[in-house]
Each structure stands twice: as structure tokens, then as C-alpha cells.
Amino acid sequence: MEEVIQVEGEFYLRPLKNSDAVAFQEAFAEEESARFFTQQRLQGFRDAKVLIEWLCESGEYYIIVRQRDSRVIGIVGISEREEVHSVYRISYMIFKEHRGRGVAPKVIRALTAACMKRDGVRRIEAAIRPDNIKSLRCIEKAGYTMSGMIDAEPGSEHEGALAKRILYIYE
């Protein structure tokens, strides 16, 4: 999917490009945003650039753009799970100053709808930390259903209770 995706309201999704690292430098400098999205600490522009390059190679990621002023307000993407064919994982991050305004559920619904139209896609999953209450509410508003608990991805820096994720699915 390399097209622009319209979102209900005043936003659209544009495919992420390596040159978008500059737009994310400020957001990824914010510790909370970077850790929720990447599961790791990032140290400035170089790390943001490396992360954007990796995202461009590992899945289909989109920047969330506000139509009225072309301002980038976040990122959303999907990647196919290597171990399970036709199952995708969605991830998203809204920049701090734009959170709590109902943008994320609309963005998730738009990307989910576009992805589910593909041949062979049977499920999309979201794995969310149990302490991320706002994200849990957001994914439910987007139409996903809780499936159970899973452990964090291997190699993440979290241990113990922080290693657990609540798995939501859309089928």
C-alpha cells in the first residue's frame, strides 16, 4: 500500500519516507513517545533517522498529516508477523500535543480498513502495555477486541510485569 489514505475528519496518511526523520526528531526526543512506540530509548536525530530507515524496510508505515496546515502529528503502520502468514501487527503514535482529541481511533480504523481489503489478510493485531490505559481505550474505540495477554517481543528492554502486553485483534 503506497497510496495516501484518507482519514475521517481533517487528516490523511502519507507513506513514510526516509526523509521524514526530521519531522520525528522532536517527537522521538520525548522519552515517553519514543519508548511507547519503539520499546527502546532513542538518542536524538541519528537514532530517529535509523529508526525511520528500519520502519521503511520492515513494514508499511505512514505519517499522519493534518490537512489544514500539512503538519505531521504522528505515525501509524503495519507489518506482517514473520511467524504467522496473513496476520499483521499495527502500531501507532500520536505526538503528545495532539493526544486526547480522538485522532488515533480514526487513524487506526482507516489503516485497518485499507489493510483488510487486501487479498489474504485475515487478522490485524495490536499488542499494548497494560499500563497504557489511553492506548487500550483507543484500540477498543477503533473496533479491536481483546484476545488475551502475551509477552513483549524478544529483545525488548522490558522485564517482569512490563514485559506483558494485552493482545487486541481485528478480524
PDB file of C-alpha atoms in Angstrom:
ATOM      1  CA  MET A   1       0.000   0.000   0.000  1.00  0.00           C
ATOM      2  CA  GLU A   2       1.858   3.038  -1.177  1.00  0.00           C
ATOM      3  CA  GLU A   3      -1.120   5.338  -1.559  1.00  0.00           C
ATOM      4  CA  VAL A   4      -2.444   8.202   0.504  1.00  0.00           C
ATOM      5  CA  ILE A   5      -5.213   7.046   2.847  1.00  0.00           C
ATOM      6  CA  GLN A   6      -7.971   9.471   3.803  1.00  0.00           C
ATOM      7  CA  VAL A   7      -8.984   9.550   7.457  1.00  0.00           C
ATOM      8  CA  GLU A   8     -12.386  10.565   8.766  1.00  0.00           C
ATOM      9  CA  GLY A   9     -12.108  14.241   9.710  1.00  0.00           C
ATOM     10  CA  GLU A  10      -9.221  16.508   8.849  1.00  0.00           C
ATOM     11  CA  PHE A  11      -6.327  14.049   8.442  1.00  0.00           C
ATOM     12  CA  TYR A  12      -4.694  11.777   5.900  1.00  0.00           C
ATOM     13  CA  LEU A  13      -1.971   9.139   5.959  1.00  0.00           C
ATOM     14  CA  ARG A  14       1.024   9.508   3.661  1.00  0.00           C
ATOM     15  CA  PRO A  15       3.597   6.744   3.174  1.00  0.00           C
ATOM     16  CA  LEU A  16       6.657   7.215   5.388  1.00  0.00           C
ATOM     17  CA  LYS A  17       9.916   8.106   3.632  1.00  0.00           C
ATOM     18  CA  ASN A  18      13.488   8.120   4.911  1.00  0.00           C
ATOM     19  CA  SER A  19      13.491  11.912   4.604  1.00  0.00           C
ATOM     20  CA  ASP A  20      10.718  12.115   7.239  1.00  0.00           C
ATOM     21  CA  ALA A  21      13.238  11.583  10.053  1.00  0.00           C
ATOM     22  CA  VAL A  22      13.447  15.354  10.588  1.00  0.00           C
ATOM     23  CA  ALA A  23       9.709  15.529  11.345  1.00  0.00           C
ATOM     24  CA  PHE A  24      10.115  12.865  14.029  1.00  0.00           C
ATOM     25  CA  GLN A  25      13.262  14.135  15.706  1.00  0.00           C
ATOM     26  CA  GLU A  26      11.363  16.301  18.190  1.00  0.00           C
ATOM     27  CA  ALA A  27       8.736  13.657  18.980  1.00  0.00           C
ATOM     28  CA  PHE A  28      11.292  10.908  19.447  1.00  0.00           C
ATOM     29  CA  ALA A  29      13.315  13.184  21.720  1.00  0.00           C
ATOM     30  CA  GLU A  30      10.348  12.992  24.072  1.00  0.00           C
ATOM     31  CA  GLU A  31      11.132   9.930  26.158  1.00  0.00           C
ATOM     32  CA  GLU A  32       7.536   8.761  26.646  1.00  0.00           C
ATOM     33  CA  SER A  33       6.665   8.809  22.941  1.00  0.00           C
ATOM     34  CA  ALA A  34       9.823   7.060  21.861  1.00  0.00           C
ATOM     35  CA  ARG A  35       9.540   4.315  24.461  1.00  0.00           C
ATOM     36  CA  PHE A  36       5.882   3.523  23.770  1.00  0.00           C
ATOM     37  CA  PHE A  37       6.444   3.347  20.032  1.00  0.00           C
ATOM     38  CA  THR A  38       9.884   1.767  19.802  1.00  0.00           C
ATOM     39  CA  GLN A  39      10.252  -0.180  23.069  1.00  0.00           C
ATOM     40  CA  GLN A  40      13.685   1.418  23.436  1.00  0.00           C
ATOM     41  CA  ARG A  41      15.399   4.700  24.235  1.00  0.00           C
ATOM     42  CA  LEU A  42      16.397   6.929  21.341  1.00  0.00           C
ATOM     43  CA  GLN A  43      19.207   9.446  21.437  1.00  0.00           C
ATOM     44  CA  GLY A  44      18.457  12.306  19.056  1.00  0.00           C
ATOM     45  CA  PHE A  45      18.371  12.666  15.285  1.00  0.00           C
ATOM     46  CA  ARG A  46      20.732   9.866  14.374  1.00  0.00           C
ATOM     47  CA  ASP A  47      18.632   7.311  16.238  1.00  0.00           C
ATOM     48  CA  ALA A  48      15.415   8.736  14.788  1.00  0.00           C
ATOM     49  CA  LYS A  49      16.901   8.501  11.308  1.00  0.00           C
ATOM     50  CA  VAL A  50      17.968   4.886  11.857  1.00  0.00           C
ATOM     51  CA  LEU A  51      14.524   4.039  13.249  1.00  0.00           C
ATOM     52  CA  ILE A  52      12.744   5.614  10.261  1.00  0.00           C
ATOM     53  CA  GLU A  53      15.012   3.710   7.852  1.00  0.00           C
ATOM     54  CA  TRP A  54      14.251   0.466   9.695  1.00  0.00           C
ATOM     55  CA  LEU A  55      10.485   1.153   9.663  1.00  0.00           C
ATOM     56  CA  CYS A  56      10.584   1.842   5.911  1.00  0.00           C
ATOM     57  CA  GLU A  57      12.247  -1.547   5.404  1.00  0.00           C
ATOM     58  CA  SER A  58      10.222  -3.616   7.877  1.00  0.00           C
ATOM     59  CA  GLY A  59       6.617  -2.695   7.191  1.00  0.00           C
ATOM     60  CA  GLU A  60       4.240  -0.170   5.759  1.00  0.00           C
ATOM     61  CA  TYR A  61       4.314   2.970   7.853  1.00  0.00           C
ATOM     62  CA  TYR A  62       2.502   6.227   7.309  1.00  0.00           C
ATOM     63  CA  ILE A  63       2.825   9.674   8.744  1.00  0.00           C
ATOM     64  CA  ILE A  64      -0.370  11.255   9.999  1.00  0.00           C
ATOM     65  CA  VAL A  65      -0.829  14.667   8.416  1.00  0.00           C
ATOM     66  CA  ARG A  66      -3.312  17.386   9.362  1.00  0.00           C
ATOM     67  CA  GLN A  67      -4.839  18.670   6.125  1.00  0.00           C
ATOM     68  CA  ARG A  68      -5.301  22.337   7.012  1.00  0.00           C
ATOM     69  CA  ASP A  69      -1.609  23.049   7.582  1.00  0.00           C
ATOM     70  CA  SER A  70       0.211  19.859   6.456  1.00  0.00           C
ATOM     71  CA  ARG A  71       1.513  19.369   9.994  1.00  0.00           C
ATOM     72  CA  VAL A  72       2.787  15.908  10.880  1.00  0.00           C
ATOM     73  CA  ILE A  73       1.076  14.777  14.084  1.00  0.00           C
ATOM     74  CA  GLY A  74       2.099  11.128  14.375  1.00  0.00           C
ATOM     75  CA  ILE A  75       2.867   7.811  12.762  1.00  0.00           C
ATOM     76  CA  VAL A  76       0.959   4.582  12.181  1.00  0.00           C
ATOM     77  CA  GLY A  77       1.951   1.390  10.470  1.00  0.00           C
ATOM     78  CA  ILE A  78       1.504  -2.289   9.887  1.00  0.00           C
ATOM     79  CA  SER A  79       3.950  -5.105   9.459  1.00  0.00           C
ATOM     80  CA  GLU A  80       3.322  -8.739   8.697  1.00  0.00           C
ATOM     81  CA  ARG A  81       4.182 -11.079  11.533  1.00  0.00           C
ATOM     82  CA  GLU A  82       7.029 -13.264  10.347  1.00  0.00           C
ATOM     83  CA  GLU A  83       5.856 -16.329  12.221  1.00  0.00           C
ATOM     84  CA  VAL A  84       2.198 -16.134  11.115  1.00  0.00           C
ATOM     85  CA  HIS A  85       1.368 -15.555   7.437  1.00  0.00           C
ATOM     86  CA  SER A  86      -1.524 -13.120   6.708  1.00  0.00           C
ATOM     87  CA  VAL A  87      -1.510 -11.710  10.225  1.00  0.00           C
ATOM     88  CA  TYR A  88      -0.349  -8.115  10.627  1.00  0.00           C
ATOM     89  CA  ARG A  89       0.636  -6.055  13.664  1.00  0.00           C
ATOM     90  CA  ILE A  90      -0.412  -2.409  13.876  1.00  0.00           C
ATOM     91  CA  SER A  91       1.489   0.254  15.810  1.00  0.00           C
ATOM     92  CA  TYR A  92       0.799   3.944  16.204  1.00  0.00           C
ATOM     93  CA  MET A  93       1.952   7.067  17.984  1.00  0.00           C
ATOM     94  CA  ILE A  94       0.273  10.458  18.161  1.00  0.00           C
ATOM     95  CA  PHE A  95       2.580  13.313  19.147  1.00  0.00           C
ATOM     96  CA  LYS A  96       1.944  14.470  22.691  1.00  0.00           C
ATOM     97  CA  GLU A  97       0.287  17.816  21.901  1.00  0.00           C
ATOM     98  CA  HIS A  98      -2.316  16.087  19.683  1.00  0.00           C
ATOM     99  CA  ARG A  99      -3.317  13.256  22.024  1.00  0.00           C
ATOM    100  CA  GLY A 100      -6.754  13.029  23.612  1.00  0.00           C
ATOM    101  CA  ARG A 101      -8.548  14.547  20.626  1.00  0.00           C
ATOM    102  CA  GLY A 102      -9.927  11.357  19.085  1.00  0.00           C
ATOM    103  CA  VAL A 103      -7.416  11.225  16.228  1.00  0.00           C
ATOM    104  CA  ALA A 104      -5.891   7.795  16.925  1.00  0.00           C
ATOM    105  CA  PRO A 105      -9.084   5.687  16.675  1.00  0.00           C
ATOM    106  CA  LYS A 106      -9.912   7.338  13.333  1.00  0.00           C
ATOM    107  CA  VAL A 107      -6.392   6.734  12.023  1.00  0.00           C
ATOM    108  CA  ILE A 108      -6.392   3.114  13.181  1.00  0.00           C
ATOM    109  CA  ARG A 109      -9.802   2.493  11.591  1.00  0.00           C
ATOM    110  CA  ALA A 110      -8.639   3.989   8.271  1.00  0.00           C
ATOM    111  CA  LEU A 111      -5.432   1.923   8.096  1.00  0.00           C
ATOM    112  CA  THR A 112      -7.231  -1.214   9.289  1.00  0.00           C
ATOM    113  CA  ALA A 113      -9.923  -0.843   6.608  1.00  0.00           C
ATOM    114  CA  ALA A 114      -7.303  -0.338   3.877  1.00  0.00           C
ATOM    115  CA  CYS A 115      -5.304  -3.343   5.053  1.00  0.00           C
ATOM    116  CA  MET A 116      -8.305  -5.671   5.391  1.00  0.00           C
ATOM    117  CA  LYS A 117      -9.202  -5.061   1.721  1.00  0.00           C
ATOM    118  CA  ARG A 118      -6.053  -6.909   0.664  1.00  0.00           C
ATOM    119  CA  ASP A 119      -6.174 -10.484  -0.516  1.00  0.00           C
ATOM    120  CA  GLY A 120      -5.006 -12.892   2.137  1.00  0.00           C
ATOM    121  CA  VAL A 121      -5.137 -10.571   5.150  1.00  0.00           C
ATOM    122  CA  ARG A 122      -7.094 -12.369   7.817  1.00  0.00           C
ATOM    123  CA  ARG A 123      -6.239 -10.553  11.043  1.00  0.00           C
ATOM    124  CA  ILE A 124      -4.581  -7.431  12.432  1.00  0.00           C
ATOM    125  CA  GLU A 125      -3.224  -7.380  15.962  1.00  0.00           C
ATOM    126  CA  ALA A 126      -2.200  -4.689  18.429  1.00  0.00           C
ATOM    127  CA  ALA A 127      -0.047  -5.522  21.462  1.00  0.00           C
ATOM    128  CA  ILE A 128      -0.373  -2.846  24.163  1.00  0.00           C
ATOM    129  CA  ARG A 129       1.200  -2.477  27.582  1.00  0.00           C
ATOM    130  CA  PRO A 130      -1.406  -2.910  30.327  1.00  0.00           C
ATOM    131  CA  ASP A 131      -0.397   0.407  31.920  1.00  0.00           C
ATOM    132  CA  ASN A 132      -1.067   2.342  28.701  1.00  0.00           C
ATOM    133  CA  ILE A 133      -4.731   2.953  29.533  1.00  0.00           C
ATOM    134  CA  LYS A 134      -5.268   5.608  26.850  1.00  0.00           C
ATOM    135  CA  SER A 135      -3.999   3.321  24.113  1.00  0.00           C
ATOM    136  CA  LEU A 136      -6.156   0.462  25.380  1.00  0.00           C
ATOM    137  CA  ARG A 137      -9.246   2.697  25.135  1.00  0.00           C
ATOM    138  CA  CYS A 138      -8.156   3.940  21.732  1.00  0.00           C
ATOM    139  CA  ILE A 139      -7.765   0.481  20.178  1.00  0.00           C
ATOM    140  CA  GLU A 140     -11.155  -0.567  21.542  1.00  0.00           C
ATOM    141  CA  LYS A 141     -12.770   2.560  20.028  1.00  0.00           C
ATOM    142  CA  ALA A 142     -11.174   1.561  16.709  1.00  0.00           C
ATOM    143  CA  GLY A 143     -13.095  -1.739  16.784  1.00  0.00           C
ATOM    144  CA  TYR A 144     -10.466  -4.182  18.042  1.00  0.00           C
ATOM    145  CA  THR A 145     -11.327  -6.921  20.539  1.00  0.00           C
ATOM    146  CA  MET A 146      -9.193  -8.035  23.479  1.00  0.00           C
ATOM    147  CA  SER A 147      -7.801 -11.521  22.951  1.00  0.00           C
ATOM    148  CA  GLY A 148      -5.523 -12.106  25.970  1.00  0.00           C
ATOM    149  CA  MET A 149      -2.056 -11.489  27.409  1.00  0.00           C
ATOM    150  CA  ILE A 150       1.244 -12.080  25.629  1.00  0.00           C
ATOM    151  CA  ASP A 151       4.906 -11.438  26.430  1.00  0.00           C
ATOM    152  CA  ALA A 152       6.724  -8.481  24.874  1.00  0.00           C
ATOM    153  CA  GLU A 153       8.746  -9.004  21.730  1.00  0.00           C
ATOM    154  CA  PRO A 154      12.026 -10.855  22.315  1.00  0.00           C
ATOM    155  CA  GLY A 155      14.916  -8.465  22.816  1.00  0.00           C
ATOM    156  CA  SER A 156      12.852  -5.618  24.261  1.00  0.00           C
ATOM    157  CA  GLU A 157      14.306  -3.940  27.322  1.00  0.00           C
ATOM    158  CA  HIS A 158      11.250  -4.639  29.481  1.00  0.00           C
ATOM    159  CA  GLU A 159      11.135  -7.356  32.094  1.00  0.00           C
ATOM    160  CA  GLY A 160       8.583  -8.753  34.505  1.00  0.00           C
ATOM    161  CA  ALA A 161       5.187  -7.063  34.527  1.00  0.00           C
ATOM    162  CA  LEU A 162       6.314  -4.526  31.890  1.00  0.00           C
ATOM    163  CA  ALA A 163       7.068  -7.395  29.503  1.00  0.00           C
ATOM    164  CA  LYS A 164       3.388  -8.319  29.330  1.00  0.00           C
ATOM    165  CA  ARG A 165       1.139  -6.961  26.584  1.00  0.00           C
ATOM    166  CA  ILE A 166      -2.590  -7.131  26.080  1.00  0.00           C
ATOM    167  CA  LEU A 167      -3.320  -8.500  22.636  1.00  0.00           C
ATOM    168  CA  TYR A 168      -6.178  -6.958  20.654  1.00  0.00           C
ATOM    169  CA  ILE A 169      -7.340  -8.353  17.330  1.00  0.00           C
ATOM    170  CA  TYR A 170      -9.392  -7.234  14.358  1.00  0.00           C
ATOM    171  CA  GLU A 171     -10.758  -9.959  12.076  1.00  0.00           C
TER     172      GLU A 171
END
